[in-house]
XYZ file of C-alpha atoms in Angstrom:
619
model
C 15.752 -58.082 39.105
C 16.310 -61.121 36.872
C 12.632 -62.072 37.151
C 11.595 -58.614 36.078
C 14.028 -58.424 33.177
C 13.062 -61.909 32.037
C 9.438 -60.871 31.808
C 10.502 -57.859 29.746
C 12.294 -60.197 27.353
C 9.323 -62.453 26.741
C 10.423 -65.899 25.686
C 14.115 -65.172 26.125
C 14.393 -66.944 29.499
C 17.406 -69.252 29.486
C 18.711 -68.111 26.116
C 20.066 -64.792 27.357
C 22.539 -66.325 29.773
C 23.996 -68.462 26.991
C 24.287 -65.517 24.608
C 25.899 -63.276 27.229
C 28.476 -65.935 28.102
C 29.317 -66.547 24.452
C 29.750 -62.836 23.738
C 31.847 -62.437 26.876
C 34.157 -65.248 25.808
C 34.551 -63.784 22.326
C 35.255 -60.311 23.687
C 37.826 -61.571 26.162
C 39.768 -63.720 23.752
C 39.489 -61.788 20.490
C 42.085 -59.034 20.301
C 43.329 -56.722 17.581
C 44.757 -58.755 14.770
C 43.614 -62.069 16.205
C 41.001 -62.557 13.519
C 41.539 -61.586 9.932
C 38.748 -61.568 7.402
C 40.666 -59.877 4.633
C 39.693 -61.624 1.455
C 36.763 -63.332 3.143
C 33.682 -62.411 1.239
C 30.211 -63.660 0.599
C 31.194 -66.855 -1.270
C 28.951 -69.732 -0.241
C 30.338 -72.722 1.636
C 26.918 -74.358 2.013
C 23.202 -73.687 1.727
C 20.444 -74.819 4.095
C 16.975 -74.836 2.533
C 18.240 -72.132 0.195
C 19.816 -70.006 2.958
C 23.522 -69.426 2.325
C 26.325 -69.990 4.821
C 29.066 -67.637 3.664
C 32.811 -67.874 4.058
C 32.716 -64.807 6.302
C 30.155 -66.385 8.654
C 32.215 -69.547 8.725
C 35.482 -67.784 9.632
C 33.777 -65.856 12.432
C 32.279 -69.030 13.893
C 35.598 -70.864 13.519
C 37.350 -68.167 15.558
C 34.580 -68.181 18.147
C 34.813 -71.971 18.453
C 38.582 -71.757 18.992
C 38.101 -69.088 21.662
C 35.457 -71.142 23.440
C 37.731 -74.205 23.593
C 40.665 -72.176 24.919
C 38.486 -70.437 27.507
C 37.445 -73.831 28.870
C 40.979 -75.278 28.836
C 43.736 -72.668 28.986
C 46.419 -75.344 28.563
C 45.400 -75.795 24.908
C 47.521 -73.687 22.563
C 46.387 -72.126 19.298
C 48.766 -74.466 17.506
C 46.971 -77.536 18.833
C 43.606 -76.384 17.451
C 44.083 -77.937 14.034
C 41.868 -76.396 11.340
C 41.490 -79.761 9.601
C 39.702 -81.024 12.716
C 37.776 -77.856 13.606
C 36.466 -76.854 10.165
C 34.046 -79.802 9.656
C 32.742 -79.402 13.217
C 32.105 -75.674 12.774
C 30.366 -76.141 9.421
C 28.012 -78.726 10.946
C 27.285 -76.330 13.829
C 26.375 -73.555 11.398
C 24.118 -75.916 9.454
C 22.432 -77.013 12.683
C 21.970 -73.409 13.802
C 20.441 -72.409 10.466
C 18.004 -75.336 10.550
C 16.939 -74.491 14.122
C 16.366 -70.774 13.480
C 14.398 -71.582 10.302
C 12.162 -74.003 12.216
C 11.624 -71.389 14.951
C 10.482 -68.849 12.350
C 8.200 -71.425 10.725
C 6.554 -72.004 14.117
C 5.818 -68.302 14.534
C 8.599 -67.448 16.975
C 10.197 -64.019 16.736
C 12.772 -61.710 18.293
C 11.629 -58.111 18.543
C 13.937 -55.126 18.189
C 13.345 -54.278 21.856
C 14.284 -57.802 22.944
C 17.454 -57.639 20.870
C 18.451 -54.209 22.166
C 17.824 -55.190 25.782
C 19.990 -58.230 25.274
C 22.847 -56.137 23.891
C 22.581 -53.622 26.726
C 22.768 -56.388 29.334
C 26.076 -57.789 28.057
C 28.834 -56.879 30.503
C 31.454 -56.855 27.735
C 29.643 -53.878 26.179
C 29.489 -51.860 29.411
C 31.599 -49.249 31.133
C 30.792 -48.601 34.794
C 27.727 -50.873 34.482
C 26.331 -48.772 31.603
C 26.065 -49.679 27.930
C 29.047 -48.216 26.076
C 28.462 -47.858 22.355
C 32.191 -47.418 21.704
C 32.971 -50.790 23.288
C 30.175 -52.375 21.270
C 31.439 -50.843 18.006
C 34.999 -51.892 18.863
C 33.785 -55.451 19.396
C 31.919 -55.860 16.105
C 34.646 -54.015 14.166
C 37.276 -56.473 15.417
C 35.015 -59.319 14.317
C 34.849 -57.864 10.824
C 31.071 -57.482 11.017
C 28.648 -54.659 10.490
C 26.094 -53.757 13.139
C 23.282 -55.363 11.125
C 25.286 -58.555 10.501
C 26.030 -59.009 14.189
C 22.422 -58.344 15.221
C 21.167 -60.835 12.627
C 23.534 -63.490 13.971
C 22.426 -62.777 17.539
C 18.731 -62.856 16.580
C 19.163 -66.258 14.909
C 20.825 -67.648 18.033
C 18.003 -66.273 20.181
C 15.444 -67.910 17.869
C 17.233 -71.266 18.163
C 17.221 -70.866 21.928
C 13.464 -70.240 21.946
C 12.866 -73.386 19.886
C 14.972 -75.619 22.113
C 13.659 -74.100 25.353
C 10.108 -74.753 24.185
C 10.987 -78.352 23.394
C 12.597 -78.863 26.801
C 9.621 -77.408 28.657
C 7.303 -79.894 26.919
C 9.106 -82.945 28.302
C 7.797 -85.368 30.916
C 8.508 -88.790 32.441
C 5.963 -91.409 33.546
C 5.814 -92.519 37.172
C 6.538 -96.116 36.194
C 9.647 -95.055 34.287
C 10.760 -92.960 37.259
C 10.296 -95.866 39.679
C 12.153 -98.260 37.366
C 15.124 -95.934 36.981
C 15.189 -95.334 40.748
C 15.281 -99.093 41.377
C 18.418 -99.299 39.266
C 20.144 -96.071 40.341
C 19.597 -96.510 44.096
C 20.137 -100.275 44.107
C 22.239 -101.692 46.980
C 24.516 -104.724 46.934
C 26.248 -106.883 49.527
C 29.443 -108.617 48.490
C 32.710 -110.189 49.612
C 36.026 -109.672 47.862
C 39.651 -110.678 48.246
C 42.721 -108.998 46.800
C 45.655 -110.762 45.151
C 48.527 -108.228 45.099
C 50.429 -108.058 41.822
C 53.813 -107.018 43.207
C 54.752 -110.364 44.874
C 53.818 -112.186 41.652
C 55.972 -109.784 39.639
C 58.929 -110.127 42.023
C 58.784 -113.924 41.808
C 59.387 -113.893 38.062
C 62.922 -114.356 36.730
C 63.585 -113.719 33.049
C 66.735 -115.529 31.799
C 69.319 -113.380 30.007
C 69.102 -115.639 26.960
C 65.371 -114.905 26.566
C 66.014 -111.170 26.811
C 68.707 -111.403 24.103
C 66.441 -113.529 21.918
C 63.683 -110.937 22.242
C 66.111 -108.148 21.314
C 67.381 -110.108 18.318
C 63.849 -110.685 17.049
C 62.582 -107.137 17.727
C 65.717 -105.021 17.489
C 64.215 -102.670 14.913
C 61.610 -101.637 17.509
C 64.296 -100.203 19.764
C 65.287 -97.053 17.931
C 65.993 -93.639 19.360
C 64.011 -90.875 17.708
C 65.655 -88.232 15.587
C 66.055 -85.034 17.641
C 66.994 -81.407 17.108
C 67.432 -78.325 19.227
C 67.212 -74.857 17.700
C 68.376 -71.332 18.253
C 65.370 -69.046 18.101
C 64.521 -65.355 18.157
C 61.149 -64.390 19.579
C 59.241 -61.169 18.951
C 56.054 -60.837 20.998
C 53.765 -58.200 22.438
C 54.490 -59.487 25.933
C 58.256 -59.028 25.539
C 58.034 -55.630 23.831
C 55.588 -54.260 26.410
C 58.213 -54.601 29.150
C 60.239 -51.728 27.693
C 57.409 -49.306 26.866
C 56.957 -46.428 29.298
C 54.677 -43.395 29.135
C 55.889 -39.966 30.254
C 53.822 -38.358 33.030
C 53.531 -35.111 31.056
C 52.078 -37.000 28.103
C 49.571 -38.684 30.390
C 48.552 -35.361 31.898
C 48.111 -33.759 28.467
C 45.933 -36.615 27.218
C 43.879 -36.476 30.412
C 43.233 -32.739 29.931
C 42.186 -33.260 26.298
C 39.686 -35.967 27.216
C 38.398 -34.059 30.242
C 37.441 -31.121 28.005
C 35.144 -33.315 25.901
C 33.785 -35.438 28.750
C 30.000 -35.374 29.108
C 28.800 -36.505 32.550
C 25.850 -38.874 32.816
C 23.427 -39.695 35.617
C 22.638 -43.185 36.866
C 19.900 -44.043 39.325
C 19.781 -47.056 41.585
C 16.269 -48.397 42.003
C 14.465 -50.901 44.175
C 10.914 -52.079 43.654
C 8.081 -54.190 44.956
C 6.433 -56.004 42.045
C 2.757 -56.945 42.323
C 0.865 -59.045 39.761
C -2.056 -56.614 39.445
C -3.524 -53.365 40.760
C -4.664 -54.653 44.160
C -5.509 -51.387 45.914
C -6.050 -52.999 49.311
C -2.618 -54.625 49.191
C -1.005 -51.403 47.949
C -2.629 -49.460 50.806
C -1.361 -52.045 53.290
C 2.192 -51.713 51.930
C 2.097 -47.901 51.990
C 0.728 -47.871 55.548
C 3.471 -50.265 56.645
C 6.074 -47.891 55.191
C 4.463 -44.971 57.045
C 4.569 -47.028 60.237
C 8.337 -47.441 59.871
C 8.653 -50.878 58.293
C 11.576 -50.939 55.859
C 11.098 -51.085 52.111
C 13.566 -53.998 52.000
C 11.496 -56.110 54.403
C 8.289 -55.342 52.514
C 9.925 -56.296 49.198
C 10.949 -59.650 50.646
C 7.425 -60.147 51.972
C 5.250 -58.993 49.061
C 7.264 -58.701 45.813
C 6.654 -61.360 43.154
C 10.037 -60.577 41.564
C 11.790 -63.404 43.383
C 15.204 -62.413 42.053
C 15.243 -58.929 43.552
C 12.950 -59.629 46.526
C 15.699 -61.655 48.202
C 17.924 -58.541 48.218
C 15.311 -56.042 49.312
C 13.988 -55.303 45.821
C 17.319 -53.852 44.647
C 17.484 -53.629 40.829
C 20.849 -51.919 40.546
C 21.624 -48.861 38.423
C 19.953 -47.646 35.247
C 21.043 -44.901 32.870
C 17.439 -44.278 31.850
C 17.105 -47.028 29.254
C 17.206 -50.272 31.236
C 13.558 -50.482 32.288
C 10.239 -49.698 30.551
C 9.558 -46.045 29.811
C 6.868 -45.614 32.490
C 9.203 -47.107 35.106
C 12.080 -44.819 34.082
C 9.858 -41.692 34.077
C 8.614 -42.415 37.587
C 12.161 -43.031 38.800
C 13.412 -39.707 37.394
C 10.759 -37.803 39.349
C 11.909 -39.207 42.703
C 14.453 -37.820 45.123
C 16.777 -40.198 46.952
C 14.765 -42.152 49.514
C 11.386 -41.289 47.953
C 8.834 -43.963 47.056
C 6.618 -43.720 43.978
C 2.931 -44.206 43.456
C 2.064 -47.527 41.766
C 3.496 -47.731 38.217
C 2.136 -50.126 35.585
C 4.311 -51.998 33.055
C 3.794 -55.204 31.107
C 5.380 -57.048 34.053
C 2.825 -55.872 36.593
C 2.493 -53.081 39.143
C 5.645 -51.557 40.653
C 6.177 -49.566 43.828
C 9.541 -47.924 43.213
C 12.122 -46.515 45.596
C 15.112 -44.398 44.503
C 18.103 -45.645 46.502
C 20.856 -43.360 45.201
C 21.952 -41.137 42.334
C 25.400 -41.436 40.851
C 27.013 -38.847 38.582
C 29.731 -40.122 36.299
C 33.002 -38.304 36.822
C 36.297 -37.985 35.055
C 38.983 -38.353 37.709
C 42.720 -38.904 37.427
C 42.530 -41.865 39.779
C 40.134 -43.717 37.485
C 41.158 -42.471 34.047
C 44.965 -42.246 34.113
C 45.488 -46.045 34.265
C 43.153 -46.454 31.276
C 44.847 -43.691 29.297
C 48.276 -45.160 30.003
C 47.084 -48.609 28.962
C 45.665 -47.277 25.690
C 48.868 -45.372 24.865
C 50.961 -48.475 25.577
C 48.674 -50.615 23.404
C 48.873 -48.123 20.545
C 52.672 -47.963 20.700
C 52.905 -51.700 21.143
C 50.835 -52.322 18.039
C 53.071 -50.032 15.999
C 56.307 -51.399 17.470
C 55.253 -55.015 16.988
C 54.430 -54.408 13.325
C 57.763 -52.642 12.828
C 59.791 -55.401 14.515
C 57.878 -58.094 12.685
C 58.497 -56.407 9.343
C 62.238 -56.171 10.096
C 62.373 -59.809 11.194
C 60.676 -61.013 8.015
C 62.986 -58.977 5.792
C 66.301 -59.608 7.565
C 65.816 -63.308 8.354
C 65.441 -64.211 4.680
C 69.189 -64.305 3.980
C 70.525 -64.283 7.549
C 73.509 -66.522 8.287
C 74.085 -65.620 11.935
C 71.288 -65.680 14.499
C 73.383 -63.479 16.804
C 73.696 -60.772 14.133
C 70.017 -61.088 13.233
C 69.006 -60.684 16.879
C 71.149 -57.563 17.191
C 69.575 -56.073 14.059
C 66.013 -56.512 15.343
C 66.811 -55.671 18.975
C 66.116 -59.136 20.344
C 68.019 -62.013 21.950
C 68.846 -65.561 20.866
C 67.472 -68.414 22.969
C 68.098 -72.159 22.738
C 65.331 -74.751 22.788
C 65.429 -78.144 24.454
C 65.700 -81.212 22.220
C 62.526 -82.052 20.304
C 61.411 -84.890 18.052
C 59.206 -84.688 14.991
C 56.120 -85.364 17.125
C 56.791 -83.877 20.574
C 58.800 -81.330 22.505
C 58.808 -78.902 25.409
C 58.634 -75.108 25.354
C 58.506 -73.874 21.774
C 58.930 -77.510 20.729
C 55.345 -78.128 21.836
C 54.192 -76.159 18.761
C 53.750 -78.318 15.673
C 54.702 -75.434 13.371
C 58.077 -75.150 15.136
C 58.768 -78.883 14.843
C 57.722 -78.899 11.188
C 60.050 -75.978 10.458
C 62.966 -77.434 12.447
C 62.789 -80.749 10.560
C 62.166 -79.200 7.146
C 64.845 -79.643 4.453
C 65.304 -75.887 4.266
C 66.236 -75.604 7.948
C 67.613 -79.053 8.833
C 69.488 -79.907 5.626
C 70.299 -76.534 4.058
C 70.892 -74.751 7.378
C 68.730 -71.703 6.643
C 66.786 -69.618 9.135
C 63.095 -70.515 9.037
C 60.390 -68.202 7.823
C 58.614 -66.228 10.553
C 56.283 -68.517 12.512
C 53.217 -67.273 14.400
C 52.906 -69.322 17.589
C 49.963 -67.418 19.047
C 48.340 -64.038 18.413
C 51.074 -61.379 18.715
C 53.840 -63.962 19.283
C 56.326 -64.753 16.482
C 59.659 -66.583 16.146
C 62.287 -67.719 13.659
C 64.414 -70.831 14.240
C 67.763 -72.223 13.084
C 69.076 -75.700 13.853
C 71.709 -75.779 16.597
C 72.082 -79.523 17.219
C 70.910 -82.569 15.273
C 70.880 -86.134 16.629
C 70.198 -88.827 14.036
C 67.810 -91.692 14.726
C 69.606 -94.980 15.464
C 69.010 -98.477 16.755
C 69.731 -98.653 20.477
C 72.362 -101.092 21.749
C 71.291 -104.136 23.763
C 72.786 -102.755 26.981
C 70.656 -99.608 26.632
C 67.367 -101.491 26.468
C 67.943 -104.844 28.192
C 66.510 -103.677 31.522
C 63.384 -102.270 29.842
C 62.909 -105.512 27.895
C 63.258 -107.598 31.044
C 60.719 -105.432 32.909
C 58.246 -105.614 30.041
C 58.529 -109.392 29.724
C 58.146 -109.830 33.490
C 55.111 -107.537 33.552
C 53.379 -109.449 30.763
C 54.112 -112.782 32.437
C 52.811 -111.464 35.790
C 49.496 -110.524 34.155
C 49.226 -113.998 32.617
C 49.870 -115.625 36.008
C 47.307 -113.368 37.716
C 44.633 -114.236 35.143
C 45.347 -117.932 35.576
C 45.254 -117.578 39.357
C 41.944 -115.717 39.096
C 40.395 -118.456 36.961
C 41.442 -121.043 39.544
C 39.968 -119.052 42.429
C 36.663 -118.555 40.576
C 36.489 -122.318 39.945
C 36.936 -122.999 43.662
C 34.155 -120.510 44.484
C 31.835 -122.236 42.028
C 32.605 -125.562 43.734
C 31.359 -124.184 47.056
C 34.238 -122.438 48.811
C 33.705 -118.867 50.034
C 35.816 -115.746 49.591
C 36.632 -115.860 53.294
C 37.821 -119.480 53.069
C 39.955 -118.762 49.984
C 41.547 -115.730 51.601
C 42.398 -117.534 54.823
C 43.761 -120.657 53.120
C 45.873 -118.762 50.545
C 46.892 -115.801 52.720
C 45.032 -112.975 50.950
C 43.336 -109.874 52.397
C 39.527 -109.930 52.210
C 36.638 -107.552 52.903
C 32.888 -107.782 53.349
C 30.617 -104.949 52.156
C 26.971 -104.828 53.225
C 24.162 -102.821 51.592
C 26.447 -100.493 49.620
C 24.966 -98.213 46.993
C 26.821 -96.904 43.952
C 28.188 -93.887 45.832
C 28.992 -95.327 49.270
C 32.071 -93.386 50.364
C 33.348 -95.819 52.996
C 34.289 -98.566 50.506
C 36.891 -98.840 47.755
C 35.218 -96.936 44.904
C 36.924 -98.928 42.130
C 35.963 -102.273 43.664
C 32.443 -100.997 44.338
C 31.992 -99.980 40.699
C 33.150 -103.434 39.589
C 30.799 -105.130 42.068
C 27.857 -103.282 40.515
C 28.950 -104.465 37.052
C 28.644 -108.138 38.036
C 25.557 -109.775 36.506
C 23.427 -110.957 39.427
C 20.534 -113.317 38.686
C 19.250 -113.868 42.210
C 21.920 -116.261 43.484
C 25.588 -115.773 44.293
C 27.614 -114.364 41.394
C 31.420 -114.470 41.115
C 33.807 -112.432 38.974
C 37.479 -111.464 38.803
C 38.897 -108.094 37.773
C 42.306 -106.476 37.523
C 42.411 -103.059 39.191
C 44.168 -100.011 37.850
C 47.009 -100.760 40.282
C 47.451 -104.180 38.666
C 46.150 -106.092 41.700
C 43.572 -108.819 41.119
C 40.237 -108.804 42.966
C 37.843 -111.734 43.272
C 34.265 -110.651 44.043
C 31.243 -112.626 45.202
C 27.948 -110.702 45.128
C 25.585 -112.239 47.710
C 22.574 -109.949 47.610
C 20.963 -107.161 45.597
C 18.118 -104.897 46.720
C 16.278 -102.543 44.325
C 16.264 -98.825 45.084
C 13.142 -97.307 46.611
C 12.012 -93.962 45.189
C 9.507 -93.539 48.032
C 12.339 -93.689 50.578
C 13.788 -90.412 49.250
C 12.766 -87.168 50.928
C 10.819 -84.619 48.884
C 13.881 -82.555 47.907
C 15.754 -85.684 46.807
C 12.754 -86.862 44.777
C 12.480 -83.513 42.991
C 16.215 -83.399 42.281
C 16.238 -86.987 41.005
C 13.204 -86.464 38.791
C 14.645 -83.266 37.319
C 17.981 -84.923 36.561
C 16.305 -87.893 34.859
C 13.983 -85.650 32.839
C 16.924 -83.455 31.834
C 18.985 -86.451 30.743
C 16.152 -87.968 28.704
C 15.171 -84.644 27.146
C 18.723 -83.839 26.127
C 18.853 -87.138 24.263
C 15.468 -86.500 22.663
C 16.455 -82.933 21.798
C 19.618 -84.147 20.112
C 17.564 -86.665 18.144
C 14.999 -83.975 17.231
C 17.718 -81.605 16.031
C 19.401 -84.378 14.031
C 16.038 -85.112 12.424
C 15.623 -81.467 11.405
C 19.059 -81.489 9.794
C 18.381 -84.786 8.008
C 15.101 -83.422 6.603
C 16.650 -80.141 5.440
C 17.956 -79.557 1.933
C 21.642 -79.048 2.645
C 24.205 -78.440 -0.063
C 27.834 -78.441 1.071
């Protein structure tokens, strides 16, 4: 099916997947109230070759960028996505996008209305029961603060940029000599010996006199200060908390179900399979039809003859259509079939189709499917109203509140206590910078007032009041003496290891071997033969270091300190270049593709940077 749809979309191959993912991420993470464009108008933040980037465009892209980051790493909170960091990045992205779409237009690329509409209809976020749902689409663009035309223009520009970059990628190549040279380096093998000097015995042998520890403390006492800390009482109002107490009466659900059932208009969906042929080959078509008459299954014939590789693998199955997914001639032929029937050959711009109707599905309005949705919508509506009401009360009553207990009772909430936090770090609500800033503000910390309402995340709000304050102070010697002693011993151990390593390297250069050093000094040693960069049977950290040693054709020695602190002494004895010809055909193809992709991505980045540099940009 994907092959067929791609051919319908012309040059959209590759771009569509990106667009669909981006829209899906936005739809998932953008809720009611999570993006506000009130006051955002058409004021220009920048121009690119005379084309304006407006404040509204910028705010939409900023929100989308935040959502994308949080979708990739759910541990990142909204508070951590600092606007001062994100805003310059987003503006540069918008400038780059504008330059790319302008260049695509200048090179004669275009996005037709049909291509754009097919793209929108394929986005899962805009579908209900696998069919395009205009209400979901309108809901989406309304929450983004965009009109239909604004959203389509943005999408068209992204599709144009995708066409430009896809065309650039497809034009790339790599010479055979370059491929062989890279393979020699990547698949190189090395043979080496190494010994390990453990750090722990060196560390344990070090004694730091008490007088030196006291001298260090006396000279650096100001460095040993405890940080100022506070804990706070806080009241939280959030959609998650409020939703726990919202229930919907069964009679109300039933009444809403009846109202919607009266206006429900059923629709018909048809599930199609096809065999796609490149042209009207009557002999081949006759052979296929005769095979069907002889009892061979349509699925087997699709796998054997169809040039739509995506659907052929699953028996030609294209899934369901509501009458607008495929070209008009395809849809007309499908509507004329009964379940199990097979059409005469049908021509579209993709080729010749032999179509089979697999099943017909009538949409239905059942309690089993609709009641959960209706209940969810009622809860969301009440929750939105209740949250606004509670938030309004909290803002008004917290202004002059003296008691957090009384304030909590007035807004129907509870008082919680945070763990201790510093000005730069904390757990729980203390992980939010806005909470720490409020807790350490003069208004809250010095004057003892309740903070203003803080928005931690969309639909999550709190106020805080200081409960406990611990002043910063210089720590006593007894509190830090053990830490000082450990630090001094650790530093001295590293110095001794480096000195020991230099001595061992000198002995190797004078003719001793790793094996001789290890046996005479009581160290563990290993020999590694013909290892490549990914050999799993050797210590990966040591192997990486061995491949970093400069080898000029004779033995090469080097010392390194591992992440564990242990010292390794390595002697590389031999190096053999990688052999591209030794790879099997699949490995050669995979390697070539990865190298081409890596080189082209660098070139593409350089090309795009050049376009931006040549553009007339006013910020």
